[in-house]
mmCIF file of C-alpha atoms in Angstrom:
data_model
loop_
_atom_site.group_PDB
_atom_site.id
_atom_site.type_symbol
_atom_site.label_atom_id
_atom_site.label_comp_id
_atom_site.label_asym_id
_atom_site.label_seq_id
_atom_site.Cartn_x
_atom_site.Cartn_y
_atom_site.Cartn_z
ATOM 1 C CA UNK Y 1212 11.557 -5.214 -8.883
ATOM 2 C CA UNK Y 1213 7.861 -5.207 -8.769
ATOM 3 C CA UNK Y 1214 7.738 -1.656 -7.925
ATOM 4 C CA UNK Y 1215 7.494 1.636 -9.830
ATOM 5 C CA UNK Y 1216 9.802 4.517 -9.158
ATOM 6 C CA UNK Y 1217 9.133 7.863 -7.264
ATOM 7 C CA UNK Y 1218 11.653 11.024 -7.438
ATOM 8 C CA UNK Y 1219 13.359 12.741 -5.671
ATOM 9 C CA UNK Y 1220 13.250 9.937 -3.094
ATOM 10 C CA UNK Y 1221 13.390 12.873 -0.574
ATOM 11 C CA UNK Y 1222 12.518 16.332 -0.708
ATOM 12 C CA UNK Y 1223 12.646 19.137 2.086
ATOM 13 C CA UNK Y 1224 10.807 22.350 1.691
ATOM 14 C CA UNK Y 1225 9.929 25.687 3.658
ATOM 15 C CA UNK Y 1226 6.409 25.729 4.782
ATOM 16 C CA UNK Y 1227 4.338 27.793 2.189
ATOM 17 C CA UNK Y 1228 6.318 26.334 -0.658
ATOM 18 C CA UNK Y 1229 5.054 24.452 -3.307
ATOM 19 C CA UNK Y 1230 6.362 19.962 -3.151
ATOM 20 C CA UNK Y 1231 6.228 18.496 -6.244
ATOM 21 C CA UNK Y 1232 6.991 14.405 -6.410
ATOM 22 C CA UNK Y 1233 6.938 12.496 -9.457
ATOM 23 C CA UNK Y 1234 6.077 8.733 -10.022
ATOM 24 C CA UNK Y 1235 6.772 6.283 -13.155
ATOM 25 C CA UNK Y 1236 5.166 2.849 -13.542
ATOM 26 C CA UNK Y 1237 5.392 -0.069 -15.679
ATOM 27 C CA UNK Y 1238 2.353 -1.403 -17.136
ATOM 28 C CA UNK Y 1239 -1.119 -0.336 -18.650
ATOM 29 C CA UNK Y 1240 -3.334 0.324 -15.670
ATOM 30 C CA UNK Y 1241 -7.028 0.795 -14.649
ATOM 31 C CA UNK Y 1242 -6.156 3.999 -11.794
ATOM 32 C CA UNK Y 1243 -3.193 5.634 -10.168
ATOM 33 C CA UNK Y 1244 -3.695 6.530 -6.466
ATOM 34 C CA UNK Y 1245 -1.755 8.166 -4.074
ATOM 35 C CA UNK Y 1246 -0.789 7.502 -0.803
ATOM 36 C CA UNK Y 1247 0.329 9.250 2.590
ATOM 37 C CA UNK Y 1248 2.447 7.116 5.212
ATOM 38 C CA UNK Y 1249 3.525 9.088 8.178
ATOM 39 C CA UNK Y 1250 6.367 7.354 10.561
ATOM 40 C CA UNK Y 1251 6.067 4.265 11.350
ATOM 41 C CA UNK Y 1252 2.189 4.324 10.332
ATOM 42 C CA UNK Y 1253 -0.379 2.556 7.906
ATOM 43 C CA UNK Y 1254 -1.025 4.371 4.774
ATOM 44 C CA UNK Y 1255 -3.941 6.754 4.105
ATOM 45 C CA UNK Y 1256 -5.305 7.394 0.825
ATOM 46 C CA UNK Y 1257 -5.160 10.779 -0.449
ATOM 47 C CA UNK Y 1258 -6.233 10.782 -3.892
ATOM 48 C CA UNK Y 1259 -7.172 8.495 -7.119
ATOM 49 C CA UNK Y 1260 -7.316 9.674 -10.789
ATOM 50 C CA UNK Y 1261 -8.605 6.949 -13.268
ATOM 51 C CA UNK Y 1262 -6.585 5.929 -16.577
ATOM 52 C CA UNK Y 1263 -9.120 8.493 -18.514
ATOM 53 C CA UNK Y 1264 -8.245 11.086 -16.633
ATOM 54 C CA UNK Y 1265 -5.070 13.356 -17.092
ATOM 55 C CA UNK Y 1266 -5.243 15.880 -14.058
ATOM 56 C CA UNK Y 1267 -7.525 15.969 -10.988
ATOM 57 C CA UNK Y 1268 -7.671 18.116 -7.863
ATOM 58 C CA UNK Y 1269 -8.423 17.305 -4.039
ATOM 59 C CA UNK Y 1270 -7.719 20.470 -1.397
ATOM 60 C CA UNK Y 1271 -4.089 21.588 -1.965
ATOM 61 C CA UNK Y 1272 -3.066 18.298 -4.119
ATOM 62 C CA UNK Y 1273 -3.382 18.372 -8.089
ATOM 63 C CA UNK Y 1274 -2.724 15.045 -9.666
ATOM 64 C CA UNK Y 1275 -1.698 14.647 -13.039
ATOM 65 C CA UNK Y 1276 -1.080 11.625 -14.981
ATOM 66 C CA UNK Y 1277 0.251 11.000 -18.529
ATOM 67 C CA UNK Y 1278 -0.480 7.131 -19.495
ATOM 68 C CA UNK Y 1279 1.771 7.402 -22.857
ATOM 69 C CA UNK Y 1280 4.520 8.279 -20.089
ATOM 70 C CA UNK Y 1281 3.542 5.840 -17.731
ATOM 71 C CA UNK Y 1282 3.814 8.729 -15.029
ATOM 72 C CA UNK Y 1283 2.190 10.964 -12.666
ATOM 73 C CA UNK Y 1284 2.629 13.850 -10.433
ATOM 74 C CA UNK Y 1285 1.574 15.101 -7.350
ATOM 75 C CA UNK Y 1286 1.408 18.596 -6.444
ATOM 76 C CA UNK Y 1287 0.896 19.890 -3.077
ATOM 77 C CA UNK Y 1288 0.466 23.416 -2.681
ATOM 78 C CA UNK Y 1289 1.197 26.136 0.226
ATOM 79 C CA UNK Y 1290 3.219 23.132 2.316
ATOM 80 C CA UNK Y 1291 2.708 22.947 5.861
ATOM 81 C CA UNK Y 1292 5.160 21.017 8.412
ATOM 82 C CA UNK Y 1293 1.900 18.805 9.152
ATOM 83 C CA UNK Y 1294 2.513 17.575 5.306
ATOM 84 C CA UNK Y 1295 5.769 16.009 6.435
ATOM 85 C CA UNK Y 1296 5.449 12.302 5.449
ATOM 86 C CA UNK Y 1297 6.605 10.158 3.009
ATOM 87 C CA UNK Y 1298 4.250 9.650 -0.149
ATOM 88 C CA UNK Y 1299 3.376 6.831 -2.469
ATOM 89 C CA UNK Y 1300 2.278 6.352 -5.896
ATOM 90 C CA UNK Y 1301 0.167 2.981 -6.341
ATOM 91 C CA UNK Y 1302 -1.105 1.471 -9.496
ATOM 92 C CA UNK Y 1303 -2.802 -1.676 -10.234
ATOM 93 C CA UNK Y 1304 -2.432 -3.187 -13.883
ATOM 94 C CA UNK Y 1305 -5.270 -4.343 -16.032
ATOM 95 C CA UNK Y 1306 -6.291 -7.304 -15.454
ATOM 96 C CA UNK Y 1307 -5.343 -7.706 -11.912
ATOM 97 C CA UNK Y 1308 -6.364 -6.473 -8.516
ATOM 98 C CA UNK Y 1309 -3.007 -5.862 -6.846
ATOM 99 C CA UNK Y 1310 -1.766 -2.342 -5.932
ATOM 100 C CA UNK Y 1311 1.806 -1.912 -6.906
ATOM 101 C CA UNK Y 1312 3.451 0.659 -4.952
ATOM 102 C CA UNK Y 1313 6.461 3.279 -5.678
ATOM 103 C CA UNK Y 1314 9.660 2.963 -3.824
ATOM 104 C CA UNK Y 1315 8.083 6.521 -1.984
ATOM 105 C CA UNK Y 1316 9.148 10.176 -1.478
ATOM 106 C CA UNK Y 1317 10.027 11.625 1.812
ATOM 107 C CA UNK Y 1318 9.177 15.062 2.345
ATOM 108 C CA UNK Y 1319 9.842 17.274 4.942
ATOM 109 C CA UNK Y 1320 8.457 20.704 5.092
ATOM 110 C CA UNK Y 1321 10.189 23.066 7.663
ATOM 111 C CA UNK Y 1322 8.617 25.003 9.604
ATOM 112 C CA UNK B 397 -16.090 -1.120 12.894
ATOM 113 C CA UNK B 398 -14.077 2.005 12.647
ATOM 114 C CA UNK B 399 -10.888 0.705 10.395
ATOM 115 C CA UNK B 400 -8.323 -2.197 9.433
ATOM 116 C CA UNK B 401 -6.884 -3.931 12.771
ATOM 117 C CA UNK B 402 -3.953 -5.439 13.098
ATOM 118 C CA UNK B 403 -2.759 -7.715 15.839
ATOM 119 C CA UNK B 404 -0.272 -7.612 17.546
ATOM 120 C CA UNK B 405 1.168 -4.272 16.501
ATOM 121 C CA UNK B 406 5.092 -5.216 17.508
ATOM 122 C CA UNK B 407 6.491 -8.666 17.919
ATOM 123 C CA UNK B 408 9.976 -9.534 18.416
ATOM 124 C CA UNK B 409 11.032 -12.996 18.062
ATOM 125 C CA UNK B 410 14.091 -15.052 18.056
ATOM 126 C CA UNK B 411 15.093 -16.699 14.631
ATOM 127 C CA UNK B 412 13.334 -20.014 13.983
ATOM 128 C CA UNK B 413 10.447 -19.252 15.695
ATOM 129 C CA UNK B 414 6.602 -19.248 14.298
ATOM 130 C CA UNK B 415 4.585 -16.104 13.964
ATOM 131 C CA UNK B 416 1.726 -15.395 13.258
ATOM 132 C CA UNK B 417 -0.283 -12.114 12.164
ATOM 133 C CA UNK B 418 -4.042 -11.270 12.496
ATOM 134 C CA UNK B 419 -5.933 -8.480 10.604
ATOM 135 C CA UNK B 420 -9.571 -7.835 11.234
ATOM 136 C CA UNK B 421 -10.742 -5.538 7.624
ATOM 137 C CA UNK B 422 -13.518 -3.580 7.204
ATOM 138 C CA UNK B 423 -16.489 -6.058 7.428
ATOM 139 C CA UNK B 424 -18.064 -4.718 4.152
ATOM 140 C CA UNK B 425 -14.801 -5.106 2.457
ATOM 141 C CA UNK B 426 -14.459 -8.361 0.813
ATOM 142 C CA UNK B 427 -10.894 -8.031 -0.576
ATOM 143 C CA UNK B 428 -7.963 -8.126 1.804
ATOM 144 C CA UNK B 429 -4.273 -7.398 1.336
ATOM 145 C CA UNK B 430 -1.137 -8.390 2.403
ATOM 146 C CA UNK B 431 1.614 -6.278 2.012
ATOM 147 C CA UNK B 432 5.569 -6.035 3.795
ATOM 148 C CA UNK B 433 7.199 -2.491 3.874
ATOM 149 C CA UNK B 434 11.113 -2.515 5.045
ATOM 150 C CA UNK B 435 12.556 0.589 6.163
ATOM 151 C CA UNK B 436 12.356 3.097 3.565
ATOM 152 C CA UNK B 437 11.128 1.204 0.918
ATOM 153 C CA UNK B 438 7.562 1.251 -0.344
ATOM 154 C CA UNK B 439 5.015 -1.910 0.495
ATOM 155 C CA UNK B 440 5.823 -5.030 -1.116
ATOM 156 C CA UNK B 441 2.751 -6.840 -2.093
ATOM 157 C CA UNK B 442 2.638 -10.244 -0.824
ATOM 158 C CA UNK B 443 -0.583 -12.125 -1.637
ATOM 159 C CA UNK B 444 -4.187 -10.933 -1.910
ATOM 160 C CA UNK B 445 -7.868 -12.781 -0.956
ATOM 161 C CA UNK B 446 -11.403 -12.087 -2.579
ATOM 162 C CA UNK B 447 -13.389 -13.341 0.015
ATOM 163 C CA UNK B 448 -12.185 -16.422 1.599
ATOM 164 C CA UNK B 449 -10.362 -17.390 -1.970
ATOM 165 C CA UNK B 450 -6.235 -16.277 -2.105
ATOM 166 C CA UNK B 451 -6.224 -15.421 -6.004
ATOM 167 C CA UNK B 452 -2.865 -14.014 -5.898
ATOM 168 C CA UNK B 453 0.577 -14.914 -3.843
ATOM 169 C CA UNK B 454 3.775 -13.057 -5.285
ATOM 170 C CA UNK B 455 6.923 -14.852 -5.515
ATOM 171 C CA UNK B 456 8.231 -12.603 -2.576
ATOM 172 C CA UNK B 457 6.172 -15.391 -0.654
ATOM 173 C CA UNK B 458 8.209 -17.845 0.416
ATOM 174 C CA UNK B 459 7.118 -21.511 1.194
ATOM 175 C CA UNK B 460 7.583 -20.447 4.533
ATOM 176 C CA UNK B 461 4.559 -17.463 4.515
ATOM 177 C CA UNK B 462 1.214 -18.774 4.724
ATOM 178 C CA UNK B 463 -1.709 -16.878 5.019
ATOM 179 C CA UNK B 464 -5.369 -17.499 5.342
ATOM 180 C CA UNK B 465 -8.700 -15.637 5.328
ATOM 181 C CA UNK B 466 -11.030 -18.965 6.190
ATOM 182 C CA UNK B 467 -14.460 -17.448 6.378
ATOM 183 C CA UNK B 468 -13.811 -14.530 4.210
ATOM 184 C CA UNK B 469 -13.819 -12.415 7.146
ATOM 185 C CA UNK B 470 -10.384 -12.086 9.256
ATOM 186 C CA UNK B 471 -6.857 -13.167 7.927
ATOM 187 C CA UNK B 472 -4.169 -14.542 9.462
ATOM 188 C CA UNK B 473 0.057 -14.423 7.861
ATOM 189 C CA UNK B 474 2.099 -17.120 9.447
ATOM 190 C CA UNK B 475 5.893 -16.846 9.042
ATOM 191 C CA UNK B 476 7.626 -20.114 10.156
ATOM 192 C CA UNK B 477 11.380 -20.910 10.985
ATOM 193 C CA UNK B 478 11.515 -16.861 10.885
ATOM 194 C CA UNK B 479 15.076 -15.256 9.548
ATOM 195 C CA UNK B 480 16.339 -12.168 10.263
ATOM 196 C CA UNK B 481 15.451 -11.214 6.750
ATOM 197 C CA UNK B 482 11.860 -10.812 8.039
ATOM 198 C CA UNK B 483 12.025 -8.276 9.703
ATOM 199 C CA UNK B 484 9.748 -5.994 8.310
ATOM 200 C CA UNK B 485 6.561 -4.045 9.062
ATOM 201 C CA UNK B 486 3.827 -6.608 7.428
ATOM 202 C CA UNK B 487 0.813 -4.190 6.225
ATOM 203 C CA UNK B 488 -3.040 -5.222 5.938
ATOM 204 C CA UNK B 489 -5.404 -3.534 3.748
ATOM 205 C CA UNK B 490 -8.643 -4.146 2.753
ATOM 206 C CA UNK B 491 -11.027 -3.167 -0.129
ATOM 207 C CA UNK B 492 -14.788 -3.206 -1.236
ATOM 208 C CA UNK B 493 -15.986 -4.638 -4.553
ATOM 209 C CA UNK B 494 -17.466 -2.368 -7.162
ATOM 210 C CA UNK B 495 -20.018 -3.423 -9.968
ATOM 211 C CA UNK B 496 -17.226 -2.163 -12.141
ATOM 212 C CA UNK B 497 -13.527 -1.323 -11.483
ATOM 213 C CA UNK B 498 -13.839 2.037 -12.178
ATOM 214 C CA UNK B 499 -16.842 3.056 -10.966
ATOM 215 C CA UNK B 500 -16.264 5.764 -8.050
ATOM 216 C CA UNK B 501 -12.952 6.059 -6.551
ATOM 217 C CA UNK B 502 -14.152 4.661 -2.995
ATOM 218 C CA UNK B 503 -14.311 0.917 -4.482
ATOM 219 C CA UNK B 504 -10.895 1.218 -5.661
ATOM 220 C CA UNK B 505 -9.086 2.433 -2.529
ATOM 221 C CA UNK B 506 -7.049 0.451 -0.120
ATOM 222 C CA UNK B 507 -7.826 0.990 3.761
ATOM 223 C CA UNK B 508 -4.751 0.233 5.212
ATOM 224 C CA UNK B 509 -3.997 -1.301 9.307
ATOM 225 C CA UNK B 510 -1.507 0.343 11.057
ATOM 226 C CA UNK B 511 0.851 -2.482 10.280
ATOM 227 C CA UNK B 512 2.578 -5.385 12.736
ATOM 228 C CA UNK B 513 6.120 -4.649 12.851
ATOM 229 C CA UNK B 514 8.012 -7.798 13.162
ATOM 230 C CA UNK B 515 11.665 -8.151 14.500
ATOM 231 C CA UNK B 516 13.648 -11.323 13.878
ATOM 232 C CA UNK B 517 16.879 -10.865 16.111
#
């Protein structure tokens, strides 16, 4: 499979509460972004951290990425039900311009 | 210009037929994507234009999947003889060009259509 992997593959949380989703990858790569799809929708970007870079914050998401692992996390704190979406990792390898995306993580924060 | 369009946003065809997909980028953006998502899997790349040169089409991309960006600006996925295997939300995105590939995050990041969700029945 071209694609990278994402745990858990869903997660459901209180609202307040803390989602943490992981993402591993295969190859060397230039930047790791992160993406937010809700149903049946496009995807919006939410965040990029380059291969230099080991953790980087936006709002209520920290991003942290570990290149000798070949993975990353995304944090989002204080969860709201409005998070409720599924989110995907996306790298693209040196050398190329494609995106490769993760196989996703649907969360669901409860209300 | 406001965002990525896509056109039409639902089609339903029987199998065999032709389709055809239109996405209108960002006009600055001279990189445009192709992508197909199934249900509950993450977007598949499919094939990839820098202007009105394709310089990437993944194996995913049959001999029936053609897609074109002729004047660099719009881009258009045909599927012919569709299957039922097709069905799938097709995704658009387009991207600028920076003077380098790192330099500031907006030049790296993917503005995504809201997708044309195809069903073969």
């Amino acid at each position: 499979s071209q694609q990278g992997e994402e745990d858990p593959q869903a997660l459901s949380i209180q609202e307040g509460e803390n989602a943490t989703m992981n993402c591993s990858y295969k190859t060397s790569i230039n930047n790791l972004q992160w993406y937010r799809q809700n149903s049946g929708r496009g995807l919006v970007h939410l965040i990029l951290i380059r291969s230099n870079e080991r953790e980087k914050h936006s709002g209520r998401l920290r991003v942290t990425l570990d290149t000798s692992k070949k993975s990353s996390s995304l944090l989002i704190t204080a969860s709201r039900a409005a998070d409720t979406a599924s989110y995907f990792c996306a790298t693209d390898a040196l050398g190329t311009y494609k995106y490769i995306f993760g196989t996703g993580t649907r969360l669901k924060v409860l209300a | 210009d406001t965002g990525v369009s896509q056109d039409p946003r639902h089609k339903i065809t029987k199998r065999g037929q032709n389709v055809t997909f239109r996405c209108d980028p960002i006009s600055e953006h001279n990189r445009l994507y192709w992508y197909r998502q199934t249900l509950g899997q993450g977007p598949e790349f499919l094939t990839y234009f820098q202007n009105e040169a394709q310089l990437e089409k993944s194996r995913l991309l049959s001999d029936r999947f053609s897609a074109e960006r002729p004047k660099g600006s719009f881009s258009t996925l045909e599927i012919q003889r569709t299957e039922q295997g097709d069905s799938a939300m097709y995704l658009c995105a387009s991207r600028a060009i920076g003077r380098r590939r790192d330099r500031g995050s907006g030049a790296n990041v993917l503005t995504f259509g809201a997708g044309s969700r195809l069903t073969v029945l």
